[in-house]
Rosetta silent file (secondary structure, phi, psi, omega in degrees, C-alpha in Angstrom):
SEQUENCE: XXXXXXXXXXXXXXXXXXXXXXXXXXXXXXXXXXXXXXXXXXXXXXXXXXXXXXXXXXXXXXXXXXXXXXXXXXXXXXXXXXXXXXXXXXXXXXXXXXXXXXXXXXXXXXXXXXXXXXXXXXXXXXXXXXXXXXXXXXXXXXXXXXXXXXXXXXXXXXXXXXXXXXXXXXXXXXXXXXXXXXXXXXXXXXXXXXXXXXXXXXXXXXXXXXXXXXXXXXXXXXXXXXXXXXXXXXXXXXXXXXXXXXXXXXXXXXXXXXXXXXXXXXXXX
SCORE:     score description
SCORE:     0.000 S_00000001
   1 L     0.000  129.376 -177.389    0.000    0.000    0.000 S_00000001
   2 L   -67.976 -177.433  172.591    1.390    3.679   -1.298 S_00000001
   3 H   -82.485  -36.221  176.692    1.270    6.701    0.557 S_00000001
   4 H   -76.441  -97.941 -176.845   -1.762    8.052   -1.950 S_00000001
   5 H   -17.868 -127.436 -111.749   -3.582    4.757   -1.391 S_00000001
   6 H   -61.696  -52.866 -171.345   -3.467    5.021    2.962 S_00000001
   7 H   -52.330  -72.117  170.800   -4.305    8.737    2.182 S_00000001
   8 H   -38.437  -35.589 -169.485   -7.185    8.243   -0.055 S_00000001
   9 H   -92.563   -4.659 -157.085   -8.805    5.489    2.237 S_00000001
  10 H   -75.542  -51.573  172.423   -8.287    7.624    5.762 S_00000001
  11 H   -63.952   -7.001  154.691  -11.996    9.332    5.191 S_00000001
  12 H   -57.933  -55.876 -167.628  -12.897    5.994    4.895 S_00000001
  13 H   -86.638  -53.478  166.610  -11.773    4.624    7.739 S_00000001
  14 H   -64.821   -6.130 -179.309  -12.846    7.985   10.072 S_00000001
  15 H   -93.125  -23.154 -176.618  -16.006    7.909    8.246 S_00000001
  16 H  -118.098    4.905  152.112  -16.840    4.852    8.987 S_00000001
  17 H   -76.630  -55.026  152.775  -15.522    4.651   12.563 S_00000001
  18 L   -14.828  -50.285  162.255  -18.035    7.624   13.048 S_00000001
  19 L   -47.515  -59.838 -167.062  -20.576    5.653   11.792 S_00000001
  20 H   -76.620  -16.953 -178.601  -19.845    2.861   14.680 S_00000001
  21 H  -110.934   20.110  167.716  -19.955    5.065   17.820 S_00000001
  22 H   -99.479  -47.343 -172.206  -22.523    6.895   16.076 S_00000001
  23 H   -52.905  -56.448 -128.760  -24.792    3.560   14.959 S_00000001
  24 H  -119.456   13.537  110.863  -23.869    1.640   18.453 S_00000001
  25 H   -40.833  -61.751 -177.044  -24.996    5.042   20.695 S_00000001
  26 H   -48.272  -73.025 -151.473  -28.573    5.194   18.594 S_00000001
  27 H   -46.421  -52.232  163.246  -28.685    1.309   19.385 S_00000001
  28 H   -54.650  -38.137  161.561  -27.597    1.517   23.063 S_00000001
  29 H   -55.004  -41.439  170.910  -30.269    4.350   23.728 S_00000001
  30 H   -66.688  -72.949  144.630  -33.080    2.785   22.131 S_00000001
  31 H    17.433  -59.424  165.925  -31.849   -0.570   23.940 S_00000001
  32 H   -89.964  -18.108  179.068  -32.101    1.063   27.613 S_00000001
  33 H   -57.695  -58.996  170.550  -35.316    3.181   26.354 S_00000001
  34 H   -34.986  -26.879  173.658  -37.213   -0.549   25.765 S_00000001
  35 H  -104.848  -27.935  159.844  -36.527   -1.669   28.731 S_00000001
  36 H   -68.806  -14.424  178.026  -37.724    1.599   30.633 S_00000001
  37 H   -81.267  -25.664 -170.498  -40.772    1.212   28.295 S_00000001
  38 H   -85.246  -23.483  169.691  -41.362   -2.278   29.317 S_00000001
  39 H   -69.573  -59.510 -179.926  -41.365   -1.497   33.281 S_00000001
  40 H   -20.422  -72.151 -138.209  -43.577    1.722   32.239 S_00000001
  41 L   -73.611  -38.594 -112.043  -46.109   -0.232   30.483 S_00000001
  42 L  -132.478  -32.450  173.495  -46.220   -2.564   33.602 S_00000001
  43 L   120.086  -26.305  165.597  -46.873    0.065   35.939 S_00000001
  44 L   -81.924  156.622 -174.634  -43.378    0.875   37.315 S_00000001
  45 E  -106.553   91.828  163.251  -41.729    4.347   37.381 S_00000001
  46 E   -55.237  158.533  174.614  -38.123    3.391   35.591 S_00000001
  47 E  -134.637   97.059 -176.445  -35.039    5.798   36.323 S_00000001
  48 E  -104.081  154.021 -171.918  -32.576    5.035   33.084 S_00000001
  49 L  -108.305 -167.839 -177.757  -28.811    5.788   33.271 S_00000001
  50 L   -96.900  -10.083  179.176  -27.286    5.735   29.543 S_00000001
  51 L  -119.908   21.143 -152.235  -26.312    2.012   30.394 S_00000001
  52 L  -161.310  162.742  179.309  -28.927    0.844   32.867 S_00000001
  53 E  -141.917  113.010  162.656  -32.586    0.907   33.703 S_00000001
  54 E  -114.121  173.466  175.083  -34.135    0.609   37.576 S_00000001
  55 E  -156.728  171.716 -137.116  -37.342    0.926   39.050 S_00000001
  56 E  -156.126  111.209  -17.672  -39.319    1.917   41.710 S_00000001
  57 L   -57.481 -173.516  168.705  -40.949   -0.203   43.085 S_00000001
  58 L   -72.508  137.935 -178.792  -38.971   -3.102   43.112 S_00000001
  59 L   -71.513  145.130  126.994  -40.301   -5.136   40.288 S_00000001
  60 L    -2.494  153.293 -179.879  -41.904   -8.363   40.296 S_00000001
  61 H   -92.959  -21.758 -177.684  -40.040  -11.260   39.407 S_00000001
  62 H   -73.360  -54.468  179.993  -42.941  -11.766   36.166 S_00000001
  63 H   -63.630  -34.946  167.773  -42.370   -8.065   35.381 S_00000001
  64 H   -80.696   -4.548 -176.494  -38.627   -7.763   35.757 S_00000001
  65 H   -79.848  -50.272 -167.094  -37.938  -11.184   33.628 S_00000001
  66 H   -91.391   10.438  169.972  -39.968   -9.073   30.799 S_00000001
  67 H   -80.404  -23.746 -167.688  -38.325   -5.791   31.559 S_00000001
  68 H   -80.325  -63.033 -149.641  -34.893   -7.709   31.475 S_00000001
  69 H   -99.095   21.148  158.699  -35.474   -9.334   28.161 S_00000001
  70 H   -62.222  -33.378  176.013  -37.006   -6.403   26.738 S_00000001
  71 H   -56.578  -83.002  179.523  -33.736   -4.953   26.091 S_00000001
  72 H   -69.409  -11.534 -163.559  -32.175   -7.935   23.991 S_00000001
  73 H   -85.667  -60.210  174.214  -35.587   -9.086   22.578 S_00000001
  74 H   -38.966  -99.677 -169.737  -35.991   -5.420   20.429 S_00000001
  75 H    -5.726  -71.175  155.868  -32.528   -5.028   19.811 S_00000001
  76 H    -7.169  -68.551  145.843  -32.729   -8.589   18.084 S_00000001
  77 L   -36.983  -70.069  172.517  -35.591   -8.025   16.600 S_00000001
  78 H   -28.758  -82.969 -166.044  -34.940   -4.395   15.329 S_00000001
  79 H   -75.886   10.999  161.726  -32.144   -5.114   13.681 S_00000001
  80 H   -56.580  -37.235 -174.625  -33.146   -8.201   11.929 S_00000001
  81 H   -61.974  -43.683 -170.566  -35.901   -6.332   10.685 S_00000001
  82 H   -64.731  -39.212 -179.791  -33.074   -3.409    9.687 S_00000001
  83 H   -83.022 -145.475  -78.401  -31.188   -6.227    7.776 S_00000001
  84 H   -66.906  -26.337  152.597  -33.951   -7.829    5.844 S_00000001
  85 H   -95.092    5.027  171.382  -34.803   -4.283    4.719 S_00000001
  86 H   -65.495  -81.934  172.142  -31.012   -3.555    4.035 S_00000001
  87 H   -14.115  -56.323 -159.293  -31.205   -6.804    1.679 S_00000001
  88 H   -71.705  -69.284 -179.588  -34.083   -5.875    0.000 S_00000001
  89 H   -70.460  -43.376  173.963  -33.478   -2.035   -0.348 S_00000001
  90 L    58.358   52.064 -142.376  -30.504   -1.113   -0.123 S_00000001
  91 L   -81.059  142.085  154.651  -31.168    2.113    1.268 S_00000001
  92 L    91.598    0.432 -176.606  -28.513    5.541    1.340 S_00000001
  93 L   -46.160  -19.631 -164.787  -26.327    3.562   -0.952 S_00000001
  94 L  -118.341   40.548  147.992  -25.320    6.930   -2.914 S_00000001
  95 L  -157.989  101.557 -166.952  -24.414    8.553    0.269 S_00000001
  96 H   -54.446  -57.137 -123.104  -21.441    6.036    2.241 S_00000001
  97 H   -99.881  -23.692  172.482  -21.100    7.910    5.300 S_00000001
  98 H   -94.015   -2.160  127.193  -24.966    7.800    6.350 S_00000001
  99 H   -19.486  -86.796  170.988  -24.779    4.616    5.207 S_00000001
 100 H   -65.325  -50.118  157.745  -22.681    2.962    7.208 S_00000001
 101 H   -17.756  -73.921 -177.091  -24.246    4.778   10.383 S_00000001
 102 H   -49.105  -54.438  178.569  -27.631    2.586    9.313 S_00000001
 103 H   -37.346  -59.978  176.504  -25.188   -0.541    8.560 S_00000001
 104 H   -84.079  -35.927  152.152  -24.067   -0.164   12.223 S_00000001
 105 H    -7.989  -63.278 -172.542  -26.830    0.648   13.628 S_00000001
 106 H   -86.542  -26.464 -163.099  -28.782   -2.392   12.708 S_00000001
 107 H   -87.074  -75.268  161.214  -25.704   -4.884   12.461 S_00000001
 108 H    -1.497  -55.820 -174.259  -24.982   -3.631   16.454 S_00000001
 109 L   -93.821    2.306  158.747  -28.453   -3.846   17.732 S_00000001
 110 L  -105.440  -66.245  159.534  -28.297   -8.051   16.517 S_00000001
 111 H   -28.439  -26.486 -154.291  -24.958   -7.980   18.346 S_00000001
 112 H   -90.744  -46.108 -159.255  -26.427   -6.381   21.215 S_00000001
 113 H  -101.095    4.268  128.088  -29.289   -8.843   21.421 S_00000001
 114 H   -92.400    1.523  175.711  -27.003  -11.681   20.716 S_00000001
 115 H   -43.942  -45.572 -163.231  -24.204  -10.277   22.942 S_00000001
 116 H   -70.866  -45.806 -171.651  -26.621  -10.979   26.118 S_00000001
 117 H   -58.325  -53.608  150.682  -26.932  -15.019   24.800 S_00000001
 118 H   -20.409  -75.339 -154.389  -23.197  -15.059   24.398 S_00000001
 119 H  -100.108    1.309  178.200  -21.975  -14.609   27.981 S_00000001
 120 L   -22.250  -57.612 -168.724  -25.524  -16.251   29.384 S_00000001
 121 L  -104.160   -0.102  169.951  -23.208  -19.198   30.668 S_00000001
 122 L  -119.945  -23.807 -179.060  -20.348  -17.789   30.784 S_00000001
 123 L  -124.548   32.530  165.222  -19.954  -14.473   32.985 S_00000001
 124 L    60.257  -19.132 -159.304  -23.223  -14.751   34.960 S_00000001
 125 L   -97.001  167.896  150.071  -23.889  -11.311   34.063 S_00000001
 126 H    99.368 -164.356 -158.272  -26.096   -9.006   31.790 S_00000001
 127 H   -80.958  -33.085 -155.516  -30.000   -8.797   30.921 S_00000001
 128 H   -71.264  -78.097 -161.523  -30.030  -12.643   29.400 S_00000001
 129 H   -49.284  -54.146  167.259  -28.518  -14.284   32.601 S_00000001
 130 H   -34.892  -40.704  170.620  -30.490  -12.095   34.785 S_00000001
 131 H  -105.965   -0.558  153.562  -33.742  -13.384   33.450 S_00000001
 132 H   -89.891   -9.144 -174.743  -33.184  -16.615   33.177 S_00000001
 133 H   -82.410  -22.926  178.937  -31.865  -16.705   36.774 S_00000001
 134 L   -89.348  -13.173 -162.087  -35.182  -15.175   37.805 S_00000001
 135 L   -96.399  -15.126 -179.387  -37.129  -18.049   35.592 S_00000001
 136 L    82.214  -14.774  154.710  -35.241  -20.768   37.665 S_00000001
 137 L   -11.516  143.935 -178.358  -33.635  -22.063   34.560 S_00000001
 138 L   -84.178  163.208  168.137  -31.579  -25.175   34.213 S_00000001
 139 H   -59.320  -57.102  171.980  -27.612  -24.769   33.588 S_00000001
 140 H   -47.262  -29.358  171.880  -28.450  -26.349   30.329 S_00000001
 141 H   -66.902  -50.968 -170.013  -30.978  -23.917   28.865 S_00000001
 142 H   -48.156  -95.005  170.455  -27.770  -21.428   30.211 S_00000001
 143 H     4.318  -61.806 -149.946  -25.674  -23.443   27.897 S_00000001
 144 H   -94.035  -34.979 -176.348  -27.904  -23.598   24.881 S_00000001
 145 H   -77.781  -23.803 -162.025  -28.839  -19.737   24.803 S_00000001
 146 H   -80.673  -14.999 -153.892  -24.527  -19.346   24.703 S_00000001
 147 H   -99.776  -64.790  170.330  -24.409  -22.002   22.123 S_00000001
 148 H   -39.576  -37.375 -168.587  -27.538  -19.932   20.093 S_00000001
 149 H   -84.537  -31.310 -140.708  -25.601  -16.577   20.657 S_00000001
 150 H  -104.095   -9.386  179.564  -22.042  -17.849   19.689 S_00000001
 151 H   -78.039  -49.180  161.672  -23.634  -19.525   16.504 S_00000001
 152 H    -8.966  -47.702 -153.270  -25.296  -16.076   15.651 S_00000001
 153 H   -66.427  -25.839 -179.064  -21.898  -14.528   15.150 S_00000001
 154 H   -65.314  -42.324 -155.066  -20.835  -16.235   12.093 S_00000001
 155 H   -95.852   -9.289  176.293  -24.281  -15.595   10.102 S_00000001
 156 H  -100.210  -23.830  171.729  -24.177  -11.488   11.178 S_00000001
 157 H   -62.829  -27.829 -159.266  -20.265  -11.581   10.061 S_00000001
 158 H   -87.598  -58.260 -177.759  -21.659  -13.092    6.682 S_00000001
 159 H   -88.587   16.224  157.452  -24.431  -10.899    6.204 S_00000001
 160 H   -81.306  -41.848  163.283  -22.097   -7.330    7.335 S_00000001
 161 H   -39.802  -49.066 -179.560  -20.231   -8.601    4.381 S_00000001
 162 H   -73.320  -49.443  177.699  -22.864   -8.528    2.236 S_00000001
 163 H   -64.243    1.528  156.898  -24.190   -5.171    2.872 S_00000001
 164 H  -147.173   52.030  179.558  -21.318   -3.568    2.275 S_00000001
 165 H   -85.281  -24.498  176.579  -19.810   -5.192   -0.528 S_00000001
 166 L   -69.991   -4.111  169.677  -22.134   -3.242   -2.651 S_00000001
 167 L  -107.148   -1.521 -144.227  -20.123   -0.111   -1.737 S_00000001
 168 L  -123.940  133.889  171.964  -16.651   -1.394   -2.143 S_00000001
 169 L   -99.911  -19.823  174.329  -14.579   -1.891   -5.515 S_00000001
 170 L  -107.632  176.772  157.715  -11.288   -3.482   -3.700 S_00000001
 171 H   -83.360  -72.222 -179.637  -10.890   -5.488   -0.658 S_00000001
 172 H   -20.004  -59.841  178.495   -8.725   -2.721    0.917 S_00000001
 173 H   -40.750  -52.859  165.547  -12.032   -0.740    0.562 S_00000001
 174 H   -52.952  -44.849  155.963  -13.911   -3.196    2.590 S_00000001
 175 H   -53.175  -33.133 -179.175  -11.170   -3.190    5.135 S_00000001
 176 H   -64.009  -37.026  172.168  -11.166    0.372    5.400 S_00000001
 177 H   -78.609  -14.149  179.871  -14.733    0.077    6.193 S_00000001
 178 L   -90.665  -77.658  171.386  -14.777   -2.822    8.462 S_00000001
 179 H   -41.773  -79.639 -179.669  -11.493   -3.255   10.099 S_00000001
 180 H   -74.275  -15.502  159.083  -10.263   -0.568   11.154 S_00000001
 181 H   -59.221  -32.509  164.783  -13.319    1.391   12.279 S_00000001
 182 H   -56.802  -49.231  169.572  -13.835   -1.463   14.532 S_00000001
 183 H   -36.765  -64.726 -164.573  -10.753   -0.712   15.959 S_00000001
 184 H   -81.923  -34.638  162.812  -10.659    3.180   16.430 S_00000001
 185 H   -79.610  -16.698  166.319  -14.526    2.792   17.361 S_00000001
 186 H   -56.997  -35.051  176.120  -14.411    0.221   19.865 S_00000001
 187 H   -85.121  -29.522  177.212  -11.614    2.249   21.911 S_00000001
 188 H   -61.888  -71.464  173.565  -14.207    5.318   21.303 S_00000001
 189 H   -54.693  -19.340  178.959  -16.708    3.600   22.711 S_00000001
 190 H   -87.243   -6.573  177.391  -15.066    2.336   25.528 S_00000001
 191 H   -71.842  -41.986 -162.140  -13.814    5.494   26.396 S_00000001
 192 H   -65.409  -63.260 -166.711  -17.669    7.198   26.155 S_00000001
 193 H   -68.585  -19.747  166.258  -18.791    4.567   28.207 S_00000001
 194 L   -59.816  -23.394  178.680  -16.314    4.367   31.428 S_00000001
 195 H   -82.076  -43.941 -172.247  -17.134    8.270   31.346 S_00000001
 196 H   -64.254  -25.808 -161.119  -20.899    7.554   31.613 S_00000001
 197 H  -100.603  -53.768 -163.890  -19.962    4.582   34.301 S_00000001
 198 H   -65.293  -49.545 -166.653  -17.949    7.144   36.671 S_00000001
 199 L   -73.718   13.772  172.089  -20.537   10.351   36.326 S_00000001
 200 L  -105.207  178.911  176.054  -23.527    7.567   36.870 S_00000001
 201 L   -59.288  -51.465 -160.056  -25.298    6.411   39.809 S_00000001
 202 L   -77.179  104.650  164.817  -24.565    2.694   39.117 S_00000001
 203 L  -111.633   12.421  161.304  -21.524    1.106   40.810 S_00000001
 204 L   -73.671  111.682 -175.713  -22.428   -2.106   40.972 S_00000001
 205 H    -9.328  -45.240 -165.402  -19.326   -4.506   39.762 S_00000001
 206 H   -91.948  -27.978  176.838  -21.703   -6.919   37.736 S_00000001
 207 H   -84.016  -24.487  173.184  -23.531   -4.290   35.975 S_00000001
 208 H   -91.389  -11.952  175.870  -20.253   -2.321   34.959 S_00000001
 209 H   -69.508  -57.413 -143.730  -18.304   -5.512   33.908 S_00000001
 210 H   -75.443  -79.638  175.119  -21.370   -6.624   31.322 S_00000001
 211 H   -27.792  -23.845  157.325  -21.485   -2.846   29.979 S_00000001
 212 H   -85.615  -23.664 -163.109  -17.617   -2.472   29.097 S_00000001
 213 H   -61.694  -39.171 -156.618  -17.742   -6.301   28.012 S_00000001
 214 H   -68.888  -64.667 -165.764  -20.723   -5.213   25.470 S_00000001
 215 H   -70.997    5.186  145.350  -18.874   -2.159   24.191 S_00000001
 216 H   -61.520  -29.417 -160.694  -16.216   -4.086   23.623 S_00000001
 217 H  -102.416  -31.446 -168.372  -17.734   -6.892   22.120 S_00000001
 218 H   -39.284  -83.939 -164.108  -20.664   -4.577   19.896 S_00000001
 219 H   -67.133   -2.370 -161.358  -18.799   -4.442   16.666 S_00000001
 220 H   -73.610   -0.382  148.657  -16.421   -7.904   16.512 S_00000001
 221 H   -73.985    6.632 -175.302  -18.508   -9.364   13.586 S_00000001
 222 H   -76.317  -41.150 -163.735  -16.921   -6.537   11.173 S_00000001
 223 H   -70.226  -38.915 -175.115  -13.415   -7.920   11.260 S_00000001
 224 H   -77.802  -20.379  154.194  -14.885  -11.777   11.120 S_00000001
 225 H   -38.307  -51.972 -172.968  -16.664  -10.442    8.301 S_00000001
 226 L   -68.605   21.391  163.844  -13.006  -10.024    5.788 S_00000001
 227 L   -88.253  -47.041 -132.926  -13.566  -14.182    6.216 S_00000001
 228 L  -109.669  101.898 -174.753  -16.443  -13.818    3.829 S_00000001
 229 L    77.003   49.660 -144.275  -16.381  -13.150    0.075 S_00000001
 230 L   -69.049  -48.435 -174.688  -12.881  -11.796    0.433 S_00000001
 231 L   -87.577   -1.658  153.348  -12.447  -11.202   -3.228 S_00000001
 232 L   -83.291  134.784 -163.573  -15.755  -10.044   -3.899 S_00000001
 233 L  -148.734  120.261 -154.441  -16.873   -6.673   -4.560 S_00000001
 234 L   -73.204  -67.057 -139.932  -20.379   -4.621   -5.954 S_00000001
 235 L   -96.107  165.327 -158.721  -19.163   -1.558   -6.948 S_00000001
 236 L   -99.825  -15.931  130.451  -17.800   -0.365  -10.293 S_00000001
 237 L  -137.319  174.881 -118.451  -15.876    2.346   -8.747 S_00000001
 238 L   -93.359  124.514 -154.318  -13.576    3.328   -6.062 S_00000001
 239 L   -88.858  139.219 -176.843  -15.506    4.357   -2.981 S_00000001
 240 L  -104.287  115.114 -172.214  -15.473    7.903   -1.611 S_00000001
 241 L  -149.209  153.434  179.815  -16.616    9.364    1.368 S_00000001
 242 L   -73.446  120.133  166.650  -16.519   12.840    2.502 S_00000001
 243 L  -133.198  137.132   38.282  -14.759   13.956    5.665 S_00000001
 244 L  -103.951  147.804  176.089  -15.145   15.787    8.050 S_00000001
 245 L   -79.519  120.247 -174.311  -18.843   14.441    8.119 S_00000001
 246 H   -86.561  -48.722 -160.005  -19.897   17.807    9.661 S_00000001
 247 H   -63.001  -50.347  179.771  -23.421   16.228    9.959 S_00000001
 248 H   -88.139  -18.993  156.453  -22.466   13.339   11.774 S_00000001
 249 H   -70.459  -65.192 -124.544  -20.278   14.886   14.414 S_00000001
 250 H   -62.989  -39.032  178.580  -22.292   17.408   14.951 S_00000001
 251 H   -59.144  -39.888 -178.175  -25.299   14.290   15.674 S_00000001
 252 H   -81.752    7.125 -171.999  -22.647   12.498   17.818 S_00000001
 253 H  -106.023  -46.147 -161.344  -21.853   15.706   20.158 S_00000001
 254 H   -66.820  -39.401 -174.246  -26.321   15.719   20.465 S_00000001
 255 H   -55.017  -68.856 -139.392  -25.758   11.762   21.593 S_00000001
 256 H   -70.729  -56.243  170.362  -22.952   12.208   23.563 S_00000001
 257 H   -36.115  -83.540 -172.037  -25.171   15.462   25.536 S_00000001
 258 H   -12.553  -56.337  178.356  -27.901   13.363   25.602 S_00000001
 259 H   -67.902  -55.844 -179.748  -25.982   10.219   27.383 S_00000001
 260 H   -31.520  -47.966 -168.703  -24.437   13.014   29.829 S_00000001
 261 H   -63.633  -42.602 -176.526  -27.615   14.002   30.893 S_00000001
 262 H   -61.310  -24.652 -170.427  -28.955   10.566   31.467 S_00000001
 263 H   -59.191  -22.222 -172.381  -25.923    9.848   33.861 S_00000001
 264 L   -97.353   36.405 -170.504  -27.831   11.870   36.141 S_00000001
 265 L    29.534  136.268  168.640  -30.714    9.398   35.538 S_00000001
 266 E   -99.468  103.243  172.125  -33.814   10.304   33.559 S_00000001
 267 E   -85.439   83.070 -179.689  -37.016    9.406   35.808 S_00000001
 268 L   -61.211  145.598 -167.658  -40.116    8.192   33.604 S_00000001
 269 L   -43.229    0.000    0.000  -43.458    9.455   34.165 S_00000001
């Protein structure tokens, strides 16, 4: 790789790291909103943090199992729903950088909701464990949701490949969009969120491990993606993207407000 080649792809690669802490913020916000909607609905007054939801009273054990798995069950959902109209549609394709924002968005929010199935059986923690622990579950059902989460990962690495092979004329191109955004957004996010864990309310150990684990873990089909179609590629030429996406900071400083405010918990009617 030249010096003009690393140059040319660098708005690539910041454009589409933007995209991931911008995509996997929308996702995490909706994510704790769903689960303050589902105690709401229920009768409870939630108090959400930007990584956490409680309520007042203490919930049921029938109401907090579907307040718990409100959370991974959208997410899940959502963004299957976001990928099956990605497939179909192929929406924003003639503009990359709000692209990829939807791309993570939706590919995130199936991470998110298989993220929780993942560690079911293995770190005790997170919305998944929590509700099956209130349900009285066997270790094997524990087992079976990890074994269902860890199989997930392969078929959302397959199909982040597809959706954004249709923007890329090289492989390098795909990497620029994949790889390395994982990287440089993954340390972004973990940075946002450890600020959001010290200025919040919540210090409990088990609740702050499964929230750095997640933003750690939120993007790692993009890399496991470059297994898939390596040498294939949709577009007929060489992919562009504008920087600085004025639009998209300017959305990710309104997030990033947004989450501040919540550290100092947002109490629903």
């Amino acid at each position: 790789m030249n010096g003009t080649q690393a140059h040319s792809r660098a708005p690539i690669i910041l454009g589409s790291s933007l995209g991931l802490v911008i995509g996997a913020t929308i996702m995490i916000l909706l994510h704790e909103s769903s689960h303050a909607i589902a105690g709401a609905v229920q009768g409870l007054h939630p108090t959400q943090v930007p990584f956490a939801v409680d309520y007042t009273p203490e919930p049921g054990t029938s109401a907090h199992v579907i307040a718990l798995l409100a959370g991974p069950a959208f997410s899940l959902v959502s963004g299957a729903i976001g990928i099956a109209v990605d497939r179909i549609a192929v929406p924003l394709l003639g503009r990359p950088f709000w692209r990829m924002v939807w791309v993570w968005t939706i590919f995130t929010s199936v991470q998110e909701g298989l993220g929780y199935l993942q560690i079911t059986a293995i770190m005790g923690a997170g919305d998944t464990a929590q509700a099956f622990d209130l349900m009285g579950l066997s270790s094997g059902a524990l087992i079976t949701a990890t074994i269902i989460g860890w199989a997930g990962l392969p078929v959302t690495a397959w199909l982040f490949a597809g959706a954004i092979r249709p923007m890329c004329s090289t492989v390098h191109e795909k990497r620029a969009l994949a790889v390395w955004p994982w990287i440089i957004g993954t340390v972004v996010l973990l940075v946002l969120m450890t600020i959001y864990v010290l200025l919040g309310p919540v210090k409990d150990a088990g609740v702050i491990v499964a929230v750095l684990a997640g933003a750690l873990a939120v993007g790692i089909f993009a890399p496991i993606s470059m297994m898939f179609g390596t040498e294939k590629v949709g577009a007929d030429k060489p992919l562009t993207m504008h920087w600085p996406a004025t639009g998209g900071l300017i959305l990710l400083v309104i997030l990033v407000a947004v989450n501040l405010v919540l550290t100092q918990s947002w109490i629903w009617p």
